[in-house]
Coordinates of C-alpha atoms and ligand atoms in Angstrom, one line a residue:
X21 CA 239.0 -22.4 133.5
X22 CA 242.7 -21.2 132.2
X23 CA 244.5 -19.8 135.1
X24 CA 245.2 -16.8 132.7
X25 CA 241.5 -15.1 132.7
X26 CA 240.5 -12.4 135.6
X27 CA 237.8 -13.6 137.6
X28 CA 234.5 -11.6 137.1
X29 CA 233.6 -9.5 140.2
X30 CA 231.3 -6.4 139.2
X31 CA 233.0 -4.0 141.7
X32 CA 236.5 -4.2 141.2
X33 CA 235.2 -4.0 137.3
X34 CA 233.6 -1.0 137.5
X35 CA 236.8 0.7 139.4
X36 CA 238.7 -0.4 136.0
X37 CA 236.1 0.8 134.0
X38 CA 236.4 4.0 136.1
X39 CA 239.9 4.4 135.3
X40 CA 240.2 3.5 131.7
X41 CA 237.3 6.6 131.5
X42 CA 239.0 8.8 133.4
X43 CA 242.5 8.1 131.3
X44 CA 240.4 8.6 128.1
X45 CA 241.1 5.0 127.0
X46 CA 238.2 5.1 124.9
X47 CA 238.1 4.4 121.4
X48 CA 238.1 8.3 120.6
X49 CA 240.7 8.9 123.2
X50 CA 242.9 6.8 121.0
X51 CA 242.3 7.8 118.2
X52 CA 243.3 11.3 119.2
X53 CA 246.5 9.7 121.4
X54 CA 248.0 7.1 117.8
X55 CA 247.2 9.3 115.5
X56 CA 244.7 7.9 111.8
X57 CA 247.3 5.8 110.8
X58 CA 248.9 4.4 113.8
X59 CA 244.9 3.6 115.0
X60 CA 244.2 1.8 111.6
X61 CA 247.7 0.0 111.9
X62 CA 246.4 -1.6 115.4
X63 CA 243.3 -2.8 113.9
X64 CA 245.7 -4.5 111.3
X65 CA 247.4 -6.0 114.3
X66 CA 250.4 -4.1 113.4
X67 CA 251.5 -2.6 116.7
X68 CA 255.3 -0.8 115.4
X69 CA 253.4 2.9 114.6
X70 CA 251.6 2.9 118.2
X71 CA 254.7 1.3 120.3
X72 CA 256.1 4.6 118.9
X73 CA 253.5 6.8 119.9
X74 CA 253.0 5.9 123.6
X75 CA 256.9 5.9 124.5
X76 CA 255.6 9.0 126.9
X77 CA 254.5 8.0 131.1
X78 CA 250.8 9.5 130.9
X79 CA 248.3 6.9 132.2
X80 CA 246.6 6.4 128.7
X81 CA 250.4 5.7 127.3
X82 CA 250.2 3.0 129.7
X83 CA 247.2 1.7 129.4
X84 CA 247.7 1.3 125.8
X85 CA 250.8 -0.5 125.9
X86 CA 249.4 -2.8 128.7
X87 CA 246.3 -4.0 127.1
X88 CA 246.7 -3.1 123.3
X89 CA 250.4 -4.2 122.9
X90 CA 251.5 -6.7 125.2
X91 CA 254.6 -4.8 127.1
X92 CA 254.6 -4.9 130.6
X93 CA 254.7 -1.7 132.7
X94 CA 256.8 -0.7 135.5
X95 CA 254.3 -1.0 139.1
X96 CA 254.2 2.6 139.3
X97 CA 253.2 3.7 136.0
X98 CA 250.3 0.8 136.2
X99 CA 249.5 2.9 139.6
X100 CA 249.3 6.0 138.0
X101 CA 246.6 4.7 135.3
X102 CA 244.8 2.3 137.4
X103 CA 243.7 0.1 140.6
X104 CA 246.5 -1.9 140.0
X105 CA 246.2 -3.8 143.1
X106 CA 242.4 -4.5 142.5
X107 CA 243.6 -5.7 139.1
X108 CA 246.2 -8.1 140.5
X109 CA 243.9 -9.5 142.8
X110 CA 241.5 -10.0 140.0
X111 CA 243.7 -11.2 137.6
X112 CA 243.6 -8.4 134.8
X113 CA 247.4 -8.0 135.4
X114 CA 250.0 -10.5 136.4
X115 CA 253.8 -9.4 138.2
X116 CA 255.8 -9.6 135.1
X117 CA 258.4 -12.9 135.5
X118 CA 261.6 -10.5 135.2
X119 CA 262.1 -8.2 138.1
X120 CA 259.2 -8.4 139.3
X121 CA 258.5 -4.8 140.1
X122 CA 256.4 -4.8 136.6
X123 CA 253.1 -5.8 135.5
X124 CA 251.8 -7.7 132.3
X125 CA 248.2 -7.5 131.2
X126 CA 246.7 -11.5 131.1
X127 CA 243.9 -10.1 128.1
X128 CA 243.9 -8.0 125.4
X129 CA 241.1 -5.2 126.8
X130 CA 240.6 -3.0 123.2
X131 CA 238.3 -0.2 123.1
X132 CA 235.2 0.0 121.1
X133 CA 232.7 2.7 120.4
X134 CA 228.9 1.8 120.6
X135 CA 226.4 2.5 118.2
X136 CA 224.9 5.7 120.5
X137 CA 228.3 6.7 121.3
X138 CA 228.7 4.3 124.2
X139 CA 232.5 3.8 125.6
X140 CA 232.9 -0.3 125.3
X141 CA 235.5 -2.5 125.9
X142 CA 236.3 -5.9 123.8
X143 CA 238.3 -8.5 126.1
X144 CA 239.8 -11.1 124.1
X145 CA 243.4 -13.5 124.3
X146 CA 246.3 -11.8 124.1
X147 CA 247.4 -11.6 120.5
X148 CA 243.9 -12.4 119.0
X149 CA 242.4 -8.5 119.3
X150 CA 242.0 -9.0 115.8
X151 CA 243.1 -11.3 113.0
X152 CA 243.1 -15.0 113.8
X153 CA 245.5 -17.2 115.5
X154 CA 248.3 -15.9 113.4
X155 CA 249.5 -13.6 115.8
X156 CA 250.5 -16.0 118.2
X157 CA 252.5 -18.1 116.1
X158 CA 254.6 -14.7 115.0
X159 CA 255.9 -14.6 118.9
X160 CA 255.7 -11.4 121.2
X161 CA 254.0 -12.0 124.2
X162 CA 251.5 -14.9 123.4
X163 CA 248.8 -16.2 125.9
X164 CA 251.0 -19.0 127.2
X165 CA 249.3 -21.6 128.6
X166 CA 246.4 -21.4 126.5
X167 CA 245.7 -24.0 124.5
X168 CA 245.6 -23.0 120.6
X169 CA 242.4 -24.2 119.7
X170 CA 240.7 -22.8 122.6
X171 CA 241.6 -18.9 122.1
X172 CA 239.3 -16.4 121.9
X173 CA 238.7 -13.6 119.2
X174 CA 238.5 -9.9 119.7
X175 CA 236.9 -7.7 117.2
X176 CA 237.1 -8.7 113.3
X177 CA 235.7 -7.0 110.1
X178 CA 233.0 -10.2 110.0
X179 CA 231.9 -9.0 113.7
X180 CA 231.5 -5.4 113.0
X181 CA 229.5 -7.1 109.5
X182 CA 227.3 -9.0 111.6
X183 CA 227.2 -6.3 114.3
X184 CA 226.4 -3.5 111.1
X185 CA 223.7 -5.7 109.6
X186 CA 221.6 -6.7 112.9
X187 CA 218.1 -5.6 112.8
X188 CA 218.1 -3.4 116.0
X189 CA 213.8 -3.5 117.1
X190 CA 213.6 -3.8 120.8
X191 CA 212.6 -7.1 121.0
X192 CA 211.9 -9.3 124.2
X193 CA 214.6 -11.9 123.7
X194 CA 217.5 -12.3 121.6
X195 CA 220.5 -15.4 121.5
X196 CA 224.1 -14.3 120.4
X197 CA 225.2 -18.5 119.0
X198 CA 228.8 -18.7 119.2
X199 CA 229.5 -15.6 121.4
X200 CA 233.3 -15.3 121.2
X201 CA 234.3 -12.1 122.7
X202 CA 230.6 -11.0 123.4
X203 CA 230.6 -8.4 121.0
X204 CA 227.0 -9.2 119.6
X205 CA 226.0 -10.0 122.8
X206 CA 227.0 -6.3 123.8
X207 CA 225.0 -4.9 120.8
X208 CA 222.3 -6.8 121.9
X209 CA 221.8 -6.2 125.2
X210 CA 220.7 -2.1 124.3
X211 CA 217.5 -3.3 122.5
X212 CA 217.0 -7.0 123.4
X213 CA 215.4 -7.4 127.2
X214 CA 216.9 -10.4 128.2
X215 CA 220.3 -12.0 126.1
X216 CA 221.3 -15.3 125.9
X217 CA 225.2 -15.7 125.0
X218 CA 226.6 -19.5 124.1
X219 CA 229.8 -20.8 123.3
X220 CA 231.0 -24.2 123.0
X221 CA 234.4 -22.5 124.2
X222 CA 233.9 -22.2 128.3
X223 CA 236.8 -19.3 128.0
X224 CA 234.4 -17.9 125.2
X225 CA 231.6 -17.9 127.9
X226 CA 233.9 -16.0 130.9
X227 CA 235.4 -13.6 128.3
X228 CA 231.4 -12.6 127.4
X229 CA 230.8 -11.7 131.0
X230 CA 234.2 -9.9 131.3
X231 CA 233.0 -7.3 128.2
X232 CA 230.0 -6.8 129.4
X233 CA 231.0 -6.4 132.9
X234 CA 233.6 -3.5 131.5
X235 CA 231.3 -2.3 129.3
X236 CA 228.7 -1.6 132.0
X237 CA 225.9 -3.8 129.7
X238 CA 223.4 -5.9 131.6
X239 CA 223.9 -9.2 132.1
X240 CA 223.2 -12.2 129.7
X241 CA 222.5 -15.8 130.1
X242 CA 225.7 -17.5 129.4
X243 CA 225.1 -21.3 128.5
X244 CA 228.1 -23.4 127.3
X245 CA 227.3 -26.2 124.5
X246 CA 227.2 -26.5 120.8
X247 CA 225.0 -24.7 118.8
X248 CA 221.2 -24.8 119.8
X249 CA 222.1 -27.9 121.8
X250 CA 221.9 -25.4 125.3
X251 CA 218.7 -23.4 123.8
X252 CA 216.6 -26.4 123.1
X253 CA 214.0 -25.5 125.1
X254 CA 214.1 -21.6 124.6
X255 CA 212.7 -19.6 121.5
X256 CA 213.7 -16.1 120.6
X257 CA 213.2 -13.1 118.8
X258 CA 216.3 -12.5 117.5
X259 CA 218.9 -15.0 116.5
X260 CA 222.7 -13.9 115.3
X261 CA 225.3 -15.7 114.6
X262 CA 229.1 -15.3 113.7
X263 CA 229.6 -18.8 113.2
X264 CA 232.8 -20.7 113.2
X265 CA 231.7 -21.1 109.6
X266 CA 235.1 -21.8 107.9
X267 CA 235.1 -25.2 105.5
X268 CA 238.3 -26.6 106.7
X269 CA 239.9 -30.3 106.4
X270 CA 239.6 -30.6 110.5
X271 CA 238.5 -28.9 113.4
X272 CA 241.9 -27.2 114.6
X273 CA 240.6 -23.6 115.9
X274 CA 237.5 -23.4 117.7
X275 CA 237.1 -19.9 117.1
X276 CA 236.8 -20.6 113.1
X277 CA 236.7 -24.6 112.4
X278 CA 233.3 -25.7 113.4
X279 CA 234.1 -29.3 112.8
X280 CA 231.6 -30.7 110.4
X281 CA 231.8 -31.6 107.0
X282 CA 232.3 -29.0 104.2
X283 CA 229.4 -26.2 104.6
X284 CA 227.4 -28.2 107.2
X285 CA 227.5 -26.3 110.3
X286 CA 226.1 -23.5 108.4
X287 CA 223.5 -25.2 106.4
X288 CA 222.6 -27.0 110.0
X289 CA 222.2 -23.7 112.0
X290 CA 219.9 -22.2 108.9
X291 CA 217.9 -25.5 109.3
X292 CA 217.3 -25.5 113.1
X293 CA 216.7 -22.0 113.4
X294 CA 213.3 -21.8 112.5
X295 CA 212.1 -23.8 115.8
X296 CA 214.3 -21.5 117.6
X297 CA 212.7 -18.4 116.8
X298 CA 209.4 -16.6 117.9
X299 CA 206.9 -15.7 115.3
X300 CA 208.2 -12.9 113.1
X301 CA 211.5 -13.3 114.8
X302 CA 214.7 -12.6 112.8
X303 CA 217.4 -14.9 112.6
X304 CA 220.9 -13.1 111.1
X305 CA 223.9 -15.3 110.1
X306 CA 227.5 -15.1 108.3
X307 CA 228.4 -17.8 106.4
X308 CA 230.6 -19.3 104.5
X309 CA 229.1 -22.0 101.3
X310 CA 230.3 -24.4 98.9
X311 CA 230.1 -23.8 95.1
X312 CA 229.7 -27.4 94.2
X313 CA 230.4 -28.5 90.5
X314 CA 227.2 -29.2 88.5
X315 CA 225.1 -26.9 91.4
X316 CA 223.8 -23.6 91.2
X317 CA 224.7 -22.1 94.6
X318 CA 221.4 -19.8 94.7
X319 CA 219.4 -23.1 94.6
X320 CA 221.8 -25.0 96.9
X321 CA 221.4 -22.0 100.0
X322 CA 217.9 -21.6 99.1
X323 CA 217.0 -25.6 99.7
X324 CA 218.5 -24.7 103.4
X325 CA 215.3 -22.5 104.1
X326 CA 213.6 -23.7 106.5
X327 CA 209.7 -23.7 106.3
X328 CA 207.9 -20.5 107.0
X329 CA 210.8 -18.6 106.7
X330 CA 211.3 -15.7 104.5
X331 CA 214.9 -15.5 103.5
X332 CA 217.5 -13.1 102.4
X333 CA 221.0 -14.5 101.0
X334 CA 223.4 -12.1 100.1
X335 CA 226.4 -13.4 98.6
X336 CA 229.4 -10.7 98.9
X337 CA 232.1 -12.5 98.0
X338 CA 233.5 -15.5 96.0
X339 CA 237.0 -17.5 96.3
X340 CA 238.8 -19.8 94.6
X341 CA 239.5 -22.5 96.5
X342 CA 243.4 -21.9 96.6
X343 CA 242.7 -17.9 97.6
X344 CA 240.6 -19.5 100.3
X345 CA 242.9 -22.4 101.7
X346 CA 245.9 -19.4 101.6
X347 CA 243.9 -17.0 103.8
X348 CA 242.9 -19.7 106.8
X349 CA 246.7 -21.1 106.4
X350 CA 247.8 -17.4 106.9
X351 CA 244.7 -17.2 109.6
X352 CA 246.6 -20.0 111.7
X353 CA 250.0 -18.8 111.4
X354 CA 251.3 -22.1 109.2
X355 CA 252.6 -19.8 106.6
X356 CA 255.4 -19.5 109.2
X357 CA 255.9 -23.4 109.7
X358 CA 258.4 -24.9 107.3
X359 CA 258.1 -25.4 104.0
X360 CA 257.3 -29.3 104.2
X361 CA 254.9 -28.7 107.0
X362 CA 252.7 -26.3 104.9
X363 CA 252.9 -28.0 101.8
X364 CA 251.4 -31.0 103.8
X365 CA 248.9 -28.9 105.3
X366 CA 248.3 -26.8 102.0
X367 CA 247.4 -30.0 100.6
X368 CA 245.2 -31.5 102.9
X369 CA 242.7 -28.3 102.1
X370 CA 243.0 -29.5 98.4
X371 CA 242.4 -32.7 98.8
X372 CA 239.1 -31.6 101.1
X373 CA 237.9 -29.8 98.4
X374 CA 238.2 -32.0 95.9
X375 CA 236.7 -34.8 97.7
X376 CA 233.3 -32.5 97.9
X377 CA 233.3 -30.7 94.8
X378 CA 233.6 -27.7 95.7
X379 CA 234.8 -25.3 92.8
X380 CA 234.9 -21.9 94.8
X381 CA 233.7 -20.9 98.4
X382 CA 231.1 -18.3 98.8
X383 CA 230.9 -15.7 101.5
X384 CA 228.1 -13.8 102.7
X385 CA 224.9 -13.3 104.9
X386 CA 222.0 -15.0 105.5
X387 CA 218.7 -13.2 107.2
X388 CA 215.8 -15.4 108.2
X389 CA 212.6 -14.0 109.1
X390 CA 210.1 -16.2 110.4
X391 CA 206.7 -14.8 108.5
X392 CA 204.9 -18.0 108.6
X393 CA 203.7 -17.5 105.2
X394 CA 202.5 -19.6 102.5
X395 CA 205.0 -18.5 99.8
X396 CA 207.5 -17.3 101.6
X397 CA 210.1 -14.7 99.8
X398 CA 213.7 -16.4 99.0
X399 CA 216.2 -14.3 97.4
X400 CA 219.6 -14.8 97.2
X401 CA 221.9 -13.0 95.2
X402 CA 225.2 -11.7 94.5
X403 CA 226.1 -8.2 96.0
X404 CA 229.7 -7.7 96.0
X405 CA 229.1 -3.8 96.1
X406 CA 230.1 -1.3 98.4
X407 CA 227.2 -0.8 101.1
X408 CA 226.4 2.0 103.3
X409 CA 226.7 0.2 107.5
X410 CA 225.0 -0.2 109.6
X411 CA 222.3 -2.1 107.4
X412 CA 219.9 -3.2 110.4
X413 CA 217.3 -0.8 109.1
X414 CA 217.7 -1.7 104.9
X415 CA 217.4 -5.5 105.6
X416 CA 214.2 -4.9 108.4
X417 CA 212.6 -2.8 105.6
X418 CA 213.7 -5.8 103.1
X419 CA 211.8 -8.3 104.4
X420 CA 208.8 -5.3 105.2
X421 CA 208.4 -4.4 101.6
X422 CA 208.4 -8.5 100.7
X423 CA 205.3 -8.8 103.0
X424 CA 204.1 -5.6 100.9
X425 CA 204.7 -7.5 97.4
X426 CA 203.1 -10.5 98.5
X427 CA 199.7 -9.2 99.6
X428 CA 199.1 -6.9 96.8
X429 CA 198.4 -7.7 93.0
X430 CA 198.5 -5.7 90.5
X431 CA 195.5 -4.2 90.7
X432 CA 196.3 -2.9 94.4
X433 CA 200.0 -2.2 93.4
X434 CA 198.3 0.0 90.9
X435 CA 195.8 1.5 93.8
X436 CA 199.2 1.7 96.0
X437 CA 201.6 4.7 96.5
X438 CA 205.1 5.1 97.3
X439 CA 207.6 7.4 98.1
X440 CA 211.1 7.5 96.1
X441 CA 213.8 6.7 99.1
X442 CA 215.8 9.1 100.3
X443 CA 219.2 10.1 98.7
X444 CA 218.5 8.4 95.2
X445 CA 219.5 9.7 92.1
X446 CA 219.4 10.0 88.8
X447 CA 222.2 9.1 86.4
X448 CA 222.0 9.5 82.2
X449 CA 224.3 6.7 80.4
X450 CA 224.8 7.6 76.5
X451 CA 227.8 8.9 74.3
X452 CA 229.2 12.7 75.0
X453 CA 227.2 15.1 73.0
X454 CA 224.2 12.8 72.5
X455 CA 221.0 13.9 72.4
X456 CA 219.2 11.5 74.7
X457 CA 220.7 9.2 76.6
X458 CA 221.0 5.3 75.7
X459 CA 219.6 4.5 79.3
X460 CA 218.8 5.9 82.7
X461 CA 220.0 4.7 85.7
X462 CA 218.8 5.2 89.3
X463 CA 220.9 4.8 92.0
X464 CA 220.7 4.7 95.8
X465 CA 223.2 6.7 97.7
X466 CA 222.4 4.9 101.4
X467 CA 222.2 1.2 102.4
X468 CA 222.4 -1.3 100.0
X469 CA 223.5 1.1 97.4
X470 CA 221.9 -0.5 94.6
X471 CA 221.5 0.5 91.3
X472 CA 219.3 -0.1 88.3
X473 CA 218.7 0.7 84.8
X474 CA 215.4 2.3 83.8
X475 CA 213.0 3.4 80.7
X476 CA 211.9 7.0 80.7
X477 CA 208.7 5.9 82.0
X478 CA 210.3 4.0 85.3
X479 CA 212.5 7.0 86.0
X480 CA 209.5 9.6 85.6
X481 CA 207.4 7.3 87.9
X482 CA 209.9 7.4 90.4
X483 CA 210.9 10.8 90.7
X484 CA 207.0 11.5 90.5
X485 CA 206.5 9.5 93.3
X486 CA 206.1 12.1 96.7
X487 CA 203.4 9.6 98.3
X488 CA 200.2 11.7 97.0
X489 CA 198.8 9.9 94.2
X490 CA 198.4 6.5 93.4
X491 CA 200.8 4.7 91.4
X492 CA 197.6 4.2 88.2
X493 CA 196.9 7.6 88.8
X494 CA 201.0 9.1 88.1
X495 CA 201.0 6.1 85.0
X496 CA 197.9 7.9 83.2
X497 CA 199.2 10.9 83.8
X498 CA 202.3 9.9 82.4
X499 CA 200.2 8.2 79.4
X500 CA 198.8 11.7 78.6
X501 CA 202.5 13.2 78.4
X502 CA 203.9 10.5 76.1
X503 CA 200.9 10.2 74.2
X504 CA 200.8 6.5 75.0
X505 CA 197.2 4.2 75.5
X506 CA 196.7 4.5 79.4
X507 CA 195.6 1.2 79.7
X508 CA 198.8 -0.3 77.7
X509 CA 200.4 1.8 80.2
X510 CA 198.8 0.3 83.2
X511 CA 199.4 -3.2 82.3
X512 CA 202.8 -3.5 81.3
X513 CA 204.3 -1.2 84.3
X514 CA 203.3 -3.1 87.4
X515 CA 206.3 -5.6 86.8
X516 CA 208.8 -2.8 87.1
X517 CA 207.1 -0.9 89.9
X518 CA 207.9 -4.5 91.6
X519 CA 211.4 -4.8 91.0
X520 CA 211.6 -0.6 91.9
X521 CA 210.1 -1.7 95.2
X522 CA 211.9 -4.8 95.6
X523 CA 215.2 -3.3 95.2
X524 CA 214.4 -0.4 97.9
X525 CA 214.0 2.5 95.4
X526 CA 210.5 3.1 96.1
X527 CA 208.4 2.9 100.0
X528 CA 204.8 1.4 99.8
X529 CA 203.0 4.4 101.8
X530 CA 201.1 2.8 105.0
X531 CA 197.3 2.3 103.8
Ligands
LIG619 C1 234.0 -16.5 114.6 S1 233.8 -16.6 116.3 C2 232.6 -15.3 116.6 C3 232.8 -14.6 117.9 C4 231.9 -13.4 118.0 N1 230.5 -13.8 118.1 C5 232.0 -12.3 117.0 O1 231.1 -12.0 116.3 O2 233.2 -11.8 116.8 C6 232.9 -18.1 116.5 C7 232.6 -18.5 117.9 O3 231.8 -19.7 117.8 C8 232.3 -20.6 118.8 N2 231.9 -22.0 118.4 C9 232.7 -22.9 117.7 N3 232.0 -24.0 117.5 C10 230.8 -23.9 118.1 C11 229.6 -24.7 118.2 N4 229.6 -25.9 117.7 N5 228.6 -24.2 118.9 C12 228.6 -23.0 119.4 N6 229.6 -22.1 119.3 C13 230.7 -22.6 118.7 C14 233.7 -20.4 118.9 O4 234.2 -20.8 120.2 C15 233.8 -18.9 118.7 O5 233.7 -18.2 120.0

């Protein structure tokens, strides 16, 4: 293990813990302390706006400059804010080289609010709260010592993504692949009884135990290896995943390179996740995919489903394949080597990308479920929409109203009711001044935030929908009021009921 990470020891944790409560370093406390902007600067990793605002002596100024921004503190401040001799002896802080009578935090402790209002703490390598590697290379008070490809990640927009879109049922067991920081792990341990956490990255592994030691979470079986390779004899009931999932010409960075060809370490963790998981168990990834010339992309991720899964693939985002070799170069700090150097390595991403094909790079989420059915549901599409987090409880009732579709016809869709979902509304598309409009579209104000057009018909059927008649019974009544042949009605509307309940604008009411 580095001879930069504190050793874990649950008692001199919780006195930490104690004091970064007591000194409001929570994530409201600094909020209130920075300011908005200063705040949303630091999760940009842009640390000039808070230096500014904690150039007082209280113990939260402290705190924040110890752990958030890398300046060491005199001995006497640290004192003031914490057990700063328990923290020496376990190795959060270090005597700083230059006098001597100041101390140097060895990990980057940020604060993080839980779901329930919980008061968390993210440890991760100094420089690499958020953002990638890049912060390292731009100086300031790196992690010396550490080897590059070995650091370890705090908090990123993907995490709180993956972290958002986790189906939260209790469950027995869940497995956090690729742990990191142990922010998912965290998550998990409020609902799941017993957590598995594993990391090919041993840091990885000791930085998991430190959050959730800080965070006061229960513990979690920590097992070092790659991918399912230190599982293989475990299943689970949840599965999630934050994968090192970027399609790079070589495995530089653990945290993001995952060292197989193109897209293959995603495609190979959708494969082998179905023997990993119990019956009805949920597997939840983010991934990155190819968009190979000459291949659809929807058919490409939906030949990785596994059998008996039901699958979800949500496609948020595309880049070109220069955007996407100019973010990961930026990621790793080698926009700041020189001008030769990243040419050279500029190029080497080109010339991966041409040797597979690959046109554009797709980004987005993938949800297993294991339903054991004989048709199982696959749909992938593109969202690239705003969407309404956390989106545990859209994508559970996803897959819930898929088990809905498949076991009713027609006929018992038409026997079926359903309620309109909460917060959608009604929106009337035509020219100013005209007198009807050229269409109606509905639109959902929570989760997914979908939105879809609609005949008169549709959009009286779903505003009639309260849950107390039967879908045949609002479509003759309908019939009646339009003047149109009931049975017409009947037989051309189940089709669009489907895609209503698909989509999430209407709830199939428990039989
Ligand atoms: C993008 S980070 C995700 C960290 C964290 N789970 C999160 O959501 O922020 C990916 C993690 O996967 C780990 N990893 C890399 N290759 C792996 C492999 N082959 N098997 C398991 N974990 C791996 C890295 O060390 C890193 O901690």
């Amino acid at each position: 293990m580095s001879t930069l990470l504190p050793a874990p020891d649950r008692a001199r944790t919780s006195r930490l813990r104690d004091a970064l409560l007591a000194a409001a370093f929570t994530a409201d406390g600094l909020l209130d302390l920075l300011g908005a902007p200063a705040y949303a600067a630091l999760a940009r990793s842009e640390t000039v706006p808070a230096l500014r605002a904690t150039r007082g002596d209280s113990p939260l100024e402290t705190l924040v400059r110890l752990f958030l921004l890398q300046r060491p503190a005199p001995y006497a401040r640290a004192a003031a804010a914490l057990p700063v001799d328990d923290c020496l002896a376990g190795g959060w802080l270090v005597r700083d080289g230059g006098d001597g009578d100041s101390v140097r935090a060895t990990v980057d402790v940020r604060p993080y609010g839980g779901p329930d209002g919980q008061d968390w703490w993210i440890v991760s390598d100094l420089g690499c709260a958020v953002g990638g590697a890049g912060g390292i290379a731009g100086g300031g008070a790196g992690p010396s010592g550490v080897d590059r490809s070995q650091l370890v990640l705090g908090v990123g927009g993907a995490s709180t993504t993956l972290a958002g879109l986790t189906v939260r049922t209790p469950v027995a067991s869940a497995l956090d692949l690729g742990t990191g920081s142990g922010i998912q792990a965290l998550h998990a341990t409020q609902h799941a009884t017993r957590v598995t956490a594993t990391d090919l990255n041993p840091r990885a592994l000791h930085i998991t135990r430190l959050t959730l030691e800080l965070s006061g979470a229960a513990e979690a079986d920590l097992r070092e290896g790659s991918l399912f390779e230190p599982v293989a004899q475990d299943t689970f009931d949840l599965i999630v995943s934050n994968p090192p999932f970027v399609i790079s010409p070589g495995a530089r960075l653990t945290y993001r390179d995952g060292g197989m060809g193109g897209d293959d370490l995603c495609r190979t963790l959708v494969q082998q996740s179905a023997d990993r998981l119990n019956d009805g168990g949920y597997c939840q990834l983010l991934a990155n995919w190819q968009h190979v010339e000459g291949e659809d992309w929807r058919e490409r991720l939906s030949s990785w489903v596994p059998r008996g899964c039901d699958a979800w693939i949500v496609q948020r985002e595309v880049q070109d394949i220069a955007q996407y070799a100019e973010l990961w170069l930026r990621d790793a700090g080698d926009h700041r080597a020189g001008p030769e150097e990243y040419a050279a390595r500029y190029d080497a991403w080109l010339d991966e990308f041409e040797a597979r094909k690959t046109k554009g790079i797709g980004f987005g989420w993938i949800t297993l479920r294991k339903s054991g059915a004989d048709r199982p549901s696959v749909v992938a599409e593109e969202w690239p929409h705003p969407v309404e987090q956390p989106l545990g409880p859209a994508v559970r009732s996803h897959f819930d109203r898929q088990d809905f579709l498949r076991a009713h016809d027609d006929a018992a869709l038409l026997a079926a009711r359903f309620v309109l979902a909460d917060e959608v509304v009604q929106e009337q598309v035509g020219l100013p001044g005209a007198e009807d409009p050229e269409h109606v579209v509905l639109r959902q104000n929570r989760g997914m935030r979908r939105a879809t057009k609609v005949d008169t018909v549709g959009a009286g059927f779903a505003g009639v929908c309260d849950g107390s008649l039967s879908a045949g019974r609002i479509l003759d009544a309908i019939a009646q009021l339009i003047g149109e042949d009931a049975v017409l009605l009947r037989d051309r509307t189940p089709e669009s009921i489907r895609t209503l309940v698909e989509q999430g604008f209407l709830t199939p009411v428990a039989e």
